[in-house]
C-alpha positions as a Python dict, from the first residue, in 0.01 Angstrom:
ca = {
    (1, 'M'): (0, 0, 0),
    (2, 'G'): (156, -345, -9),
    (3, 'K'): (316, -552, 261),
    (4, 'T'): (624, -425, 440),
    (5, 'K'): (954, -600, 379),
    (6, 'Y'): (933, -747, 729),
    (7, 'Q'): (580, -880, 669),
    (8, 'Q'): (703, -1038, 346),
    (9, 'T'): (990, -1201, 537),
    (10, 'I'): (754, -1356, 794),
    (11, 'I'): (514, -1479, 526),
    (12, 'A'): (806, -1627, 329),
    (13, 'K'): (917, -1819, 641),
    (14, 'L'): (567, -1960, 679),
    (15, 'R'): (551, -2050, 308),
    (16, 'R'): (886, -2235, 336),
    (17, 'L'): (757, -2423, 641),
    (18, 'R'): (437, -2509, 454),
    (19, 'E'): (638, -2645, 163),
    (20, 'E'): (885, -2833, 387),
    (21, 'K'): (595, -3000, 567),
    (22, 'G'): (436, -3092, 234),
    (23, 'Y'): (124, -2880, 290),
    (24, 'S'): (-57, -2736, -10),
    (25, 'Q'): (-212, -2390, -3),
    (26, 'Q'): (-546, -2571, 0),
    (27, 'K'): (-456, -2766, 315),
    (28, 'V'): (-338, -2451, 495),
    (29, 'G'): (-655, -2276, 382),
    (30, 'Y'): (-863, -2557, 528),
    (31, 'I'): (-676, -2538, 861),
    (32, 'L'): (-728, -2161, 879),
    (33, 'G'): (-1079, -2154, 734),
    (34, 'L'): (-962, -1970, 422),
    (35, 'S'): (-968, -2055, 52),
    (36, 'N'): (-648, -2161, -121),
    (37, 'G'): (-689, -1843, -328),
    (38, 'Q'): (-668, -1639, -9),
    (39, 'I'): (-351, -1824, 90),
    (40, 'G'): (-212, -1745, -256),
    (41, 'N'): (-292, -1377, -199),
    (42, 'I'): (-120, -1386, 139),
    (43, 'E'): (191, -1549, -7),
    (44, 'S'): (202, -1308, -303),
    (45, 'V'): (429, -1006, -263),
    (46, 'K'): (194, -810, -489),
    (47, 'Q'): (-111, -844, -264),
    (48, 'T'): (-173, -660, 63),
    (49, 'H'): (-322, -964, 241),
    (50, 'K'): (-126, -1109, 531),
    (51, 'Y'): (-175, -1368, 804),
    (52, 'T'): (-329, -1249, 1128),
    (53, 'L'): (-135, -1316, 1448),
    (54, 'S'): (-398, -1574, 1542),
    (55, 'Q'): (-344, -1753, 1210),
    (56, 'I'): (32, -1747, 1263),
    (57, 'K'): (-17, -1904, 1606),
    (58, 'T'): (-236, -2176, 1451),
    (59, 'L'): (25, -2247, 1182),
    (60, 'C'): (303, -2265, 1441),
    (61, 'K'): (107, -2529, 1631),
    (62, 'E'): (31, -2719, 1311),
    (63, 'F'): (394, -2708, 1193),
    (64, 'N'): (525, -2777, 1545),
    (65, 'V'): (744, -2465, 1563),
    (66, 'R'): (768, -2202, 1834),
    (67, 'I'): (633, -1862, 1740),
    (68, 'E'): (967, -1697, 1818),
    (69, 'Q'): (1120, -1908, 1541),
    (70, 'I'): (898, -1715, 1301),
    (71, 'F'): (969, -1368, 1434),
    (72, 'L'): (1333, -1395, 1544),
    (73, 'E'): (1657, -1472, 1362),
    (74, 'E'): (1941, -1687, 1496),
    (75, 'D'): (2148, -1383, 1599),
    (76, 'D'): (1857, -1239, 1795),
    (77, 'Y'): (1891, -1508, 2062),
    (78, 'M'): (2210, -1339, 2182),
    (79, 'T'): (2012, -1026, 2273),
    (80, 'K'): (1975, -958, 2643),
    (81, 'D'): (1614, -837, 2617),
    (82, 'I'): (1486, -1109, 2386),
    (83, 'I'): (1127, -1083, 2510),
    (84, 'D'): (1117, -711, 2431),
    (85, 'L'): (1267, -782, 2091),
    (86, 'L'): (1008, -1052, 2020),
    (87, 'I'): (724, -818, 2120),
    (88, 'D'): (869, -541, 1902),
    (89, 'R'): (891, -778, 1605),
    (90, 'I'): (533, -899, 1653),
    (91, 'I'): (413, -538, 1672),
    (92, 'A'): (613, -453, 1358),
    (93, 'Y'): (446, -739, 1173),
    (94, 'G'): (101, -619, 1277),
    (95, 'E'): (153, -262, 1159),
}
């Protein structure tokens, strides 16, 4: 079983951030204690590998973005129960 569409979306956001910040897969691998091959597997839609929530938190700190920017879309900020929505999205990523 591969990654869900939602997991692919989150990983694509992180890949775009990596590229915008000028980080190579090797540099991200070094930060996370992974090989650049493992980062390639995570970023590939064909592989089942994904970032752990701890790794996402580390990347958010490194890229200077808030974790909700990874898991929420612009329209989501209009939601009354945004915390519940964020938690639901994080759970959905982990499943």
